[in-house]
PDB file of C-alpha atoms in Angstrom:
ATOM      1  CA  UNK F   1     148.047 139.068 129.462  1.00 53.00           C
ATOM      2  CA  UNK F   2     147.392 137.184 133.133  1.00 71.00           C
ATOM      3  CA  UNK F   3     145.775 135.282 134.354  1.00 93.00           C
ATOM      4  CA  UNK F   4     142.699 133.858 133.091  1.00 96.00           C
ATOM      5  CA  UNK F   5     141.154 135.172 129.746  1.00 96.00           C
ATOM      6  CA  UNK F   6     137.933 134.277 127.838  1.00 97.00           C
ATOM      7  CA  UNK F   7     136.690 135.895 124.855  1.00 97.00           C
ATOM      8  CA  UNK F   8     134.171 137.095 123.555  1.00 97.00           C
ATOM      9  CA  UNK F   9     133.076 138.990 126.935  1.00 95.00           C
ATOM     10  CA  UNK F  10     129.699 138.850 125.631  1.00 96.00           C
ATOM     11  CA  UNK F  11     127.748 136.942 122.761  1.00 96.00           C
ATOM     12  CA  UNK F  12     124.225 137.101 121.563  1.00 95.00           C
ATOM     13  CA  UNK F  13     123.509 133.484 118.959  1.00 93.00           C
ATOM     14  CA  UNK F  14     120.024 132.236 117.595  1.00 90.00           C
ATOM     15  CA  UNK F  15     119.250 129.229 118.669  1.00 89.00           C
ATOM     16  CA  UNK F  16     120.543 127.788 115.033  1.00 88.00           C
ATOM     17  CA  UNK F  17     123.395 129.041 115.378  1.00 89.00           C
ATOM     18  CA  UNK F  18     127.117 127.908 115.789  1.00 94.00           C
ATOM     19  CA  UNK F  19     129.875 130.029 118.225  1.00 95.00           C
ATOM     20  CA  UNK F  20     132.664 129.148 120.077  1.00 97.00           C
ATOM     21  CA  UNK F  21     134.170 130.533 123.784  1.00 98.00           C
ATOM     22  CA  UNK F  22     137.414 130.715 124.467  1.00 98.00           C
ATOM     23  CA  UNK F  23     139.558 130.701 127.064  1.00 98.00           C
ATOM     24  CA  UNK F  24     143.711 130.862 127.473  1.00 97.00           C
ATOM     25  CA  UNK F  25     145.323 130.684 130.751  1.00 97.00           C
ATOM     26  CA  UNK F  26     148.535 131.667 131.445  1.00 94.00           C
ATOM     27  CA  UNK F  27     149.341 130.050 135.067  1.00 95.00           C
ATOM     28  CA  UNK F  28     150.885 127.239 134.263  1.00 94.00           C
ATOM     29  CA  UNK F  29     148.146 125.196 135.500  1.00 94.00           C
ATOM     30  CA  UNK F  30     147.641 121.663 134.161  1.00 92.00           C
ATOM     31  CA  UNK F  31     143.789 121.740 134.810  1.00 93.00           C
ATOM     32  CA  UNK F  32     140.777 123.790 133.211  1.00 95.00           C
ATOM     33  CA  UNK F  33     137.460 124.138 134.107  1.00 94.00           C
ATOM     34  CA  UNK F  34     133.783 125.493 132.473  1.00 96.00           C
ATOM     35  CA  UNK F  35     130.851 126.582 134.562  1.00 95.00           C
ATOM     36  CA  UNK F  36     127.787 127.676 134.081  1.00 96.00           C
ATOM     37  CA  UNK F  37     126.417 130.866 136.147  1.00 94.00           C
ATOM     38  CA  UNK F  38     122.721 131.287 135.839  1.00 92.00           C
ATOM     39  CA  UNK F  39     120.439 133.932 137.923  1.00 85.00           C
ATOM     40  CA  UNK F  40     119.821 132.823 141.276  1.00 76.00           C
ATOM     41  CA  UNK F  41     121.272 128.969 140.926  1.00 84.00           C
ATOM     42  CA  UNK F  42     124.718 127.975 142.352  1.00 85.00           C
ATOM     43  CA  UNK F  43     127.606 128.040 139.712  1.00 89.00           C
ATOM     44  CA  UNK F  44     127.533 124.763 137.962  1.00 91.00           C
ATOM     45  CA  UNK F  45     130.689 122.950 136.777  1.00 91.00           C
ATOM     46  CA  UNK F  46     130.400 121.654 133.653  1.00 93.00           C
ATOM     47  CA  UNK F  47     133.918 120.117 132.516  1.00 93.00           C
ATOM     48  CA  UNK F  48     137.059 119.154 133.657  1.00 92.00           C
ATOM     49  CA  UNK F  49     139.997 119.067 132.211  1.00 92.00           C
ATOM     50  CA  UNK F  50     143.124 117.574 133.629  1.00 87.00           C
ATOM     51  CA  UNK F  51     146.741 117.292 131.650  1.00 80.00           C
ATOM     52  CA  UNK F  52     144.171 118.059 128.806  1.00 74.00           C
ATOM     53  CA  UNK F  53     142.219 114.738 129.520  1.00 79.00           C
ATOM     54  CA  UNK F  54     138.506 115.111 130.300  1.00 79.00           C
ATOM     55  CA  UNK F  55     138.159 113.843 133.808  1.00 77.00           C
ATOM     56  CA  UNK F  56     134.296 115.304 134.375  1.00 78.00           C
ATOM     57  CA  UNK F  57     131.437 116.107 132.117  1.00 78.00           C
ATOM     58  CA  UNK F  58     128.398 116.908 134.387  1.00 78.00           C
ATOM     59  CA  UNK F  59     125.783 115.305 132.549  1.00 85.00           C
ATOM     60  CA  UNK F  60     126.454 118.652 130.206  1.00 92.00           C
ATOM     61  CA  UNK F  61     123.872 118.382 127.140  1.00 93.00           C
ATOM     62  CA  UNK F  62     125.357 117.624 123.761  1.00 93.00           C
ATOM     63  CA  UNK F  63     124.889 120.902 122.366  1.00 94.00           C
ATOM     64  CA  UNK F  64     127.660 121.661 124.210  1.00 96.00           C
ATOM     65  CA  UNK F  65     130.893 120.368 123.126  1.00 95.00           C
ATOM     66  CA  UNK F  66     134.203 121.319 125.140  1.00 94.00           C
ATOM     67  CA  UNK F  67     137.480 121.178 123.692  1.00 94.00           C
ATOM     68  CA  UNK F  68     141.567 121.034 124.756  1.00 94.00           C
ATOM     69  CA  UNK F  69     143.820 121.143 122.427  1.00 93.00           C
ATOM     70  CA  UNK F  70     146.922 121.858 125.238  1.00 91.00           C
ATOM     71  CA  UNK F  71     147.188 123.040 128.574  1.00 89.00           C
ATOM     72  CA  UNK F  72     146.926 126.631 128.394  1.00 94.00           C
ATOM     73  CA  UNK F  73     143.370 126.628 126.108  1.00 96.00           C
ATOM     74  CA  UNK F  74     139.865 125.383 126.749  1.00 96.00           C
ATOM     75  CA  UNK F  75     137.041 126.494 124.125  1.00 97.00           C
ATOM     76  CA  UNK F  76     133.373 125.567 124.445  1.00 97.00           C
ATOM     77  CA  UNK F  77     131.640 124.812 121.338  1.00 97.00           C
ATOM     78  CA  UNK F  78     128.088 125.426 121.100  1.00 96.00           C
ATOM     79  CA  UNK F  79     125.204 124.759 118.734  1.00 93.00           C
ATOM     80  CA  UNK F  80     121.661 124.541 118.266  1.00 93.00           C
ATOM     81  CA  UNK F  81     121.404 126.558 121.778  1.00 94.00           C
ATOM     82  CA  UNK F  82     118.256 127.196 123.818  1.00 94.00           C
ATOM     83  CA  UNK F  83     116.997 130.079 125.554  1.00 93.00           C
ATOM     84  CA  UNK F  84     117.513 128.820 128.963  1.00 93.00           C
ATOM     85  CA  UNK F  85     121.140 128.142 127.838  1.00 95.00           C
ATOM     86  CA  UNK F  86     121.706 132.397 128.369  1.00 96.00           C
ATOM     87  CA  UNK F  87     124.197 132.836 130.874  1.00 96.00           C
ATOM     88  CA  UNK F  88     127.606 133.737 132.060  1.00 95.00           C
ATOM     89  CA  UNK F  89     130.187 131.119 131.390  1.00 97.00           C
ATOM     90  CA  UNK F  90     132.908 131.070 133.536  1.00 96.00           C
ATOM     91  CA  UNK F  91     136.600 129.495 132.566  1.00 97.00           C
ATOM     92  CA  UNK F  92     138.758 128.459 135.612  1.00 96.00           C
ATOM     93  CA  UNK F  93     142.119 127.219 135.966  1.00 95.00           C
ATOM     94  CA  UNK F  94     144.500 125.365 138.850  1.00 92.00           C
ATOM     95  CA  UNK F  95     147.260 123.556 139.721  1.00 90.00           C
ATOM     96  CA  UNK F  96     145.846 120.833 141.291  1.00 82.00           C
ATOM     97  CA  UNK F  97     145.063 120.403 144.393  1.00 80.00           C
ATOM     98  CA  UNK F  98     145.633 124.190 145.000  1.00 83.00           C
ATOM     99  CA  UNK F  99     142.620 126.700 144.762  1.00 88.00           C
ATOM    100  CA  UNK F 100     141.192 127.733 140.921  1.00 93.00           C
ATOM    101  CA  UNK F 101     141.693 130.737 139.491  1.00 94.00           C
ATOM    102  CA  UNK F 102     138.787 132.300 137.280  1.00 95.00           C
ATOM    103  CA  UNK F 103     138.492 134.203 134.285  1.00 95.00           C
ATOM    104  CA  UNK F 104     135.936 137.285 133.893  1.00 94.00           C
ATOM    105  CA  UNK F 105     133.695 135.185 132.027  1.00 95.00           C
ATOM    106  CA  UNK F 106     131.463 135.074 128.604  1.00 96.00           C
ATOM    107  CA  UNK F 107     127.792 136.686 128.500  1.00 95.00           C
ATOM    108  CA  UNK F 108     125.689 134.423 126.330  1.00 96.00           C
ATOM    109  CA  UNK F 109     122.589 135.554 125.211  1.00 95.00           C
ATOM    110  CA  UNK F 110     120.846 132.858 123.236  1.00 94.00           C
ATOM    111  CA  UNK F 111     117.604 134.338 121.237  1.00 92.00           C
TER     112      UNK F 111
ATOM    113  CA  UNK Z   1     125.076 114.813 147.220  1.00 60.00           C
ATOM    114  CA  UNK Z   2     127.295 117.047 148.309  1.00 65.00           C
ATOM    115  CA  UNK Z   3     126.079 120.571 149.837  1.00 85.00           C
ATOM    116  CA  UNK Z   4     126.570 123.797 150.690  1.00 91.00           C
ATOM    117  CA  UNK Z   5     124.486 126.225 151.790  1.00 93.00           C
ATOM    118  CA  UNK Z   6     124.380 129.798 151.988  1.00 95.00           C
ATOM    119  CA  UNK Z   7     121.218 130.862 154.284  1.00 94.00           C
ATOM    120  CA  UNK Z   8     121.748 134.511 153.920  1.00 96.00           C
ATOM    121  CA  UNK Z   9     121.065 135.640 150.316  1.00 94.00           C
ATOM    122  CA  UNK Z  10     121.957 139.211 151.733  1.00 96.00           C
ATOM    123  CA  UNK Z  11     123.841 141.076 154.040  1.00 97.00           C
ATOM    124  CA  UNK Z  12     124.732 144.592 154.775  1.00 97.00           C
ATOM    125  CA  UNK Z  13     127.114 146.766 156.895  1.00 97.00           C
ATOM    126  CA  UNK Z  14     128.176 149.581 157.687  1.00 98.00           C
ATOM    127  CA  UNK Z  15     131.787 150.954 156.354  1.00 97.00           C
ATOM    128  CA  UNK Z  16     134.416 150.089 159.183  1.00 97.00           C
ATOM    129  CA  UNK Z  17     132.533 148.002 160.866  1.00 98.00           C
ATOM    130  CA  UNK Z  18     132.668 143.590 160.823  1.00 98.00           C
ATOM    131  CA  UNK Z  19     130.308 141.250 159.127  1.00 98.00           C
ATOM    132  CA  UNK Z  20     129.750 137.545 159.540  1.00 98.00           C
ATOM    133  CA  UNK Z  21     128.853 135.175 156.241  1.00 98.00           C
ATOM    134  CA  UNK Z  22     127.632 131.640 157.418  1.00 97.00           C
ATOM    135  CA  UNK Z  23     128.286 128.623 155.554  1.00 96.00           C
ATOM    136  CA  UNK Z  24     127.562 125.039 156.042  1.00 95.00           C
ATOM    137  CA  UNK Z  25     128.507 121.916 154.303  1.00 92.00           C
ATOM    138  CA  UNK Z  26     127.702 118.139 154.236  1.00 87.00           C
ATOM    139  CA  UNK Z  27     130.516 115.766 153.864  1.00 79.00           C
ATOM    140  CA  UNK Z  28     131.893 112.177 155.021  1.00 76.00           C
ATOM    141  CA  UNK Z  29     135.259 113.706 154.795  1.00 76.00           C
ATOM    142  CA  UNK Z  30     138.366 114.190 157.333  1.00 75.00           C
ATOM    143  CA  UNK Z  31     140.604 116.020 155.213  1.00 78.00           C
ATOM    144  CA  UNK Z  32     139.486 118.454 152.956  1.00 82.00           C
ATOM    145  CA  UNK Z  33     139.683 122.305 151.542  1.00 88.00           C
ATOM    146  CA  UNK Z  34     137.165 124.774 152.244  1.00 91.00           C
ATOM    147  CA  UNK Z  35     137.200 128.395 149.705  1.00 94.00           C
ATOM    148  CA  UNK Z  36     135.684 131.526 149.997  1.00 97.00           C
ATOM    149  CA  UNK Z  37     135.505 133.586 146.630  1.00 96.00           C
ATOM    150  CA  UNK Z  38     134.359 137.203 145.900  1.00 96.00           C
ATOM    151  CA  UNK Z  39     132.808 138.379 142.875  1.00 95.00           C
ATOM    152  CA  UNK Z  40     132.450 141.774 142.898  1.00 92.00           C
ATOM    153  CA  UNK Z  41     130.139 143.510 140.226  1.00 86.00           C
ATOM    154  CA  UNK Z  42     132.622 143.016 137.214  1.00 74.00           C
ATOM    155  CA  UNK Z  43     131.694 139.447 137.349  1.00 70.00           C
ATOM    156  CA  UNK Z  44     135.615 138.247 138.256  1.00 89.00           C
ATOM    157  CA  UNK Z  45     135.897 135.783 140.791  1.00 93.00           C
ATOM    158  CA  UNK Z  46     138.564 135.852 142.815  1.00 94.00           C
ATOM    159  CA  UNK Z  47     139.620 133.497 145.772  1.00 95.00           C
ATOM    160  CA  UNK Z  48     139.397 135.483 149.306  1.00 96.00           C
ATOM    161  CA  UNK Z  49     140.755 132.861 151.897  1.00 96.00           C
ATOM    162  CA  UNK Z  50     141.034 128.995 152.489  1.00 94.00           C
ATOM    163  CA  UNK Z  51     140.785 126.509 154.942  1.00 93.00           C
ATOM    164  CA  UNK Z  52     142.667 123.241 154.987  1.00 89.00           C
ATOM    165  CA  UNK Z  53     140.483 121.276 157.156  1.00 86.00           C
ATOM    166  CA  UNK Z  54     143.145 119.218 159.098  1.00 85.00           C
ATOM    167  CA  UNK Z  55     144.490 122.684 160.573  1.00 85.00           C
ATOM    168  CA  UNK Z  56     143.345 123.629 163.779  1.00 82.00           C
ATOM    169  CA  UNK Z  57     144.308 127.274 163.452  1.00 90.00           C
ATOM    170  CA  UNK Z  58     141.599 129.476 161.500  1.00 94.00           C
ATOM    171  CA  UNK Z  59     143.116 131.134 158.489  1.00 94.00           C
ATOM    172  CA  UNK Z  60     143.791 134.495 158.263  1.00 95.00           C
ATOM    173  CA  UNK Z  61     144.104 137.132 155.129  1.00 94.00           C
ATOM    174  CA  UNK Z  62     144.266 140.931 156.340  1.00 95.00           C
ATOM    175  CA  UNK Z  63     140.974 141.552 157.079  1.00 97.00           C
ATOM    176  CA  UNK Z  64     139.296 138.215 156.496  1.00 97.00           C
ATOM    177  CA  UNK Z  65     139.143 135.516 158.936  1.00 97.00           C
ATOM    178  CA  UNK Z  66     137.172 132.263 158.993  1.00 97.00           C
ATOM    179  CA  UNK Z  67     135.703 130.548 161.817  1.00 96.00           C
ATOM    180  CA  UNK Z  68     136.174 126.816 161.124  1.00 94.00           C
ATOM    181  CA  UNK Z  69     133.965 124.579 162.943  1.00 92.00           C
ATOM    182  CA  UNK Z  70     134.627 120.874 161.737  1.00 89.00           C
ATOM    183  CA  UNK Z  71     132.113 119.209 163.883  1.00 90.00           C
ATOM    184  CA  UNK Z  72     129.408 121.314 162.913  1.00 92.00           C
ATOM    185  CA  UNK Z  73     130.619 121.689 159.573  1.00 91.00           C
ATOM    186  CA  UNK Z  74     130.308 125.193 159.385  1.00 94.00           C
ATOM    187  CA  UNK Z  75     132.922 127.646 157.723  1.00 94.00           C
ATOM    188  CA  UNK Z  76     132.060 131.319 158.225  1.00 97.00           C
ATOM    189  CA  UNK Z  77     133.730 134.154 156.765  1.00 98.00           C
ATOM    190  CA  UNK Z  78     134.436 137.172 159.201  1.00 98.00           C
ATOM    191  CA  UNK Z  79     135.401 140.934 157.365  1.00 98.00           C
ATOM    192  CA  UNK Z  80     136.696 143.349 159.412  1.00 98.00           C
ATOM    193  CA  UNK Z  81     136.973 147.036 158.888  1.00 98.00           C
ATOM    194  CA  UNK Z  82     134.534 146.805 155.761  1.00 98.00           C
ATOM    195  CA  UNK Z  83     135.538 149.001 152.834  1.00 97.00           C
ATOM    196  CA  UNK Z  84     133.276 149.781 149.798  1.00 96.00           C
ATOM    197  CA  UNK Z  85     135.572 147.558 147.983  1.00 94.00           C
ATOM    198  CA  UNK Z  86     134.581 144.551 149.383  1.00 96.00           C
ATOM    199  CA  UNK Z  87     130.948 145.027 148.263  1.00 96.00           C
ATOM    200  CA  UNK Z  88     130.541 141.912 145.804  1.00 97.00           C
ATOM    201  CA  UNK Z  89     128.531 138.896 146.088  1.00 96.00           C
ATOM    202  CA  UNK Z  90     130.329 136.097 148.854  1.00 97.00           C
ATOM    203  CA  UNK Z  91     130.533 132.188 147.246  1.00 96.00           C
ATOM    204  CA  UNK Z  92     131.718 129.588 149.734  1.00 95.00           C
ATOM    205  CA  UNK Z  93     132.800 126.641 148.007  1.00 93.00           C
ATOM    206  CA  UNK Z  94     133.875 122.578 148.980  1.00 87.00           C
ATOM    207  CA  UNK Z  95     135.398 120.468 146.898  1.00 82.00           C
ATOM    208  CA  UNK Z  96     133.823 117.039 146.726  1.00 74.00           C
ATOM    209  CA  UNK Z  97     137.232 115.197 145.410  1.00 72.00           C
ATOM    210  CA  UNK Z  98     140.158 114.782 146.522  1.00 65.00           C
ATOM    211  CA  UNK Z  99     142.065 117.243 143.537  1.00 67.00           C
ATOM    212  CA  UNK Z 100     139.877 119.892 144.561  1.00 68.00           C
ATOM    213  CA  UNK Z 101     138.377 120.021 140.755  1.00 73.00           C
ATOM    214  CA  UNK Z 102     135.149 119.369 141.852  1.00 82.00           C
ATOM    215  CA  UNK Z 103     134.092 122.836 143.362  1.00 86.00           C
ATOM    216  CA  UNK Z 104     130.564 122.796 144.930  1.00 88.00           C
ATOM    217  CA  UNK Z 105     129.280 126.295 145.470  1.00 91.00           C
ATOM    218  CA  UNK Z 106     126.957 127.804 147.424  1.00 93.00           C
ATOM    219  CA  UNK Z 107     124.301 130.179 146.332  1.00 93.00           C
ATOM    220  CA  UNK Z 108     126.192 133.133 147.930  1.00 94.00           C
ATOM    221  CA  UNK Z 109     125.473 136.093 149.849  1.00 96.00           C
ATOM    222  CA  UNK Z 110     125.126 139.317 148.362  1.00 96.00           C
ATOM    223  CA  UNK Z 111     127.440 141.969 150.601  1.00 97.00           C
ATOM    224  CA  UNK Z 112     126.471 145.666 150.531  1.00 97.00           C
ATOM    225  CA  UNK Z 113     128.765 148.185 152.233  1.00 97.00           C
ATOM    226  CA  UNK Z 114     127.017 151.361 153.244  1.00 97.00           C
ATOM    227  CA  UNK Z 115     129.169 154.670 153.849  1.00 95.00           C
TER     228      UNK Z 115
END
């Protein structure tokens, strides 16, 4: 694998449910990103994390709960999800300052 | 805040031939990075070109070209030669920290290439 992975690619929950995204890059980079990429609305950055420190949360709502455990892997924990929540969740990487480099992102579709 | 802004949700061209994308930006900054990205219908976004505003020289990459104008804080994307390829949808993007983590988007322009 390169680059930037996430899995699943796509990911239907109820709105009860628990899930998890995950991402793995394999750059090098030391920092990771999550955005959010809704219909029609700018992509949204969610998190940052730097040397696996959390250096931004966007005023992200608790349901969403971001995790990195090293370098190399970001996951997104979510639960008790809302409809307007659906979207495509995009993982980034970069070696800071130097541009980020994006995964093919996560389909969420929360019923 | 900071801003960008996209004003042309859609553009088209003909294959072979050039297309413009405007962008403009707000910022207090001197020295900053400026990004175009391209995500084409498989949803992968991938960078296209960058500016490093303290440059003078436009930046260059094969067929794409920028036209940096730092007083008017604009940061167009020029495509020459248009292949169906580059049909995607066209984010420009500033960073609003110095580490370039904080990635502002615009709300992009949708590029269709017609044969």
């Amino acid at each position: 694998e390169t680059g930037v992975t996430q899995t699943p690619r796509h990911l239907v929950m109820g709105m009860t449910n628990k899930k998890s995204l995950k991402c793995e890059q394999h750059l090098g980079h030391n920092a990771m990103y999550w955005y959010k990429q809704s219909a029609k609305k700018p992509l949204e950055l969610m998190f940052v994390y730097n040397f696996k420190e959390q250096t931004e949360n966007n005023s992200v709502p608790s349901r969403f709960s971001p995790e990195c455990p090293n370098s190399s892997h970001l996951f997104l924990h979510l639960h008790t999800l809302q409809p307007e929540d659906s979207a495509l969740y995009l993982c980034a990487s970069s070696q800071v300052p130097d541009e980020q480099y994006f995964g093919p992102g996560t389909r969420l579709t929360v019923t | 805040a900071q801003t960008v802004t996209q004003s042309q949700p859609e553009m088209s061209v003909q294959e072979a031939e050039t297309v413009t994308l405007s962008c403009t930006y707000d910022t207090s900054e001197s020295d900053y990075y400026l990004f175009w990205y391209k995500q084409p219908p498989s949803r992968q976004m991938i960078l296209v070109i960058r500016q490093e505003a303290y440059k003078q020289q436009n930046a260059t990459e094969n067929r794409f070209s920028v036209n940096f104008q730092k007083a008017a804080k604009s940061f167009s994307l020029k495509i020459s030669d248009s292949q169906l390829g580059d049909a995607a949808m066209y984010f420009c993007a500033y960073p609003s920290n110095f580490g370039n983590e904080k990635l502002t988007f615009g709300t992009g322009t949708r590029l269709t290439i017609i044969p």
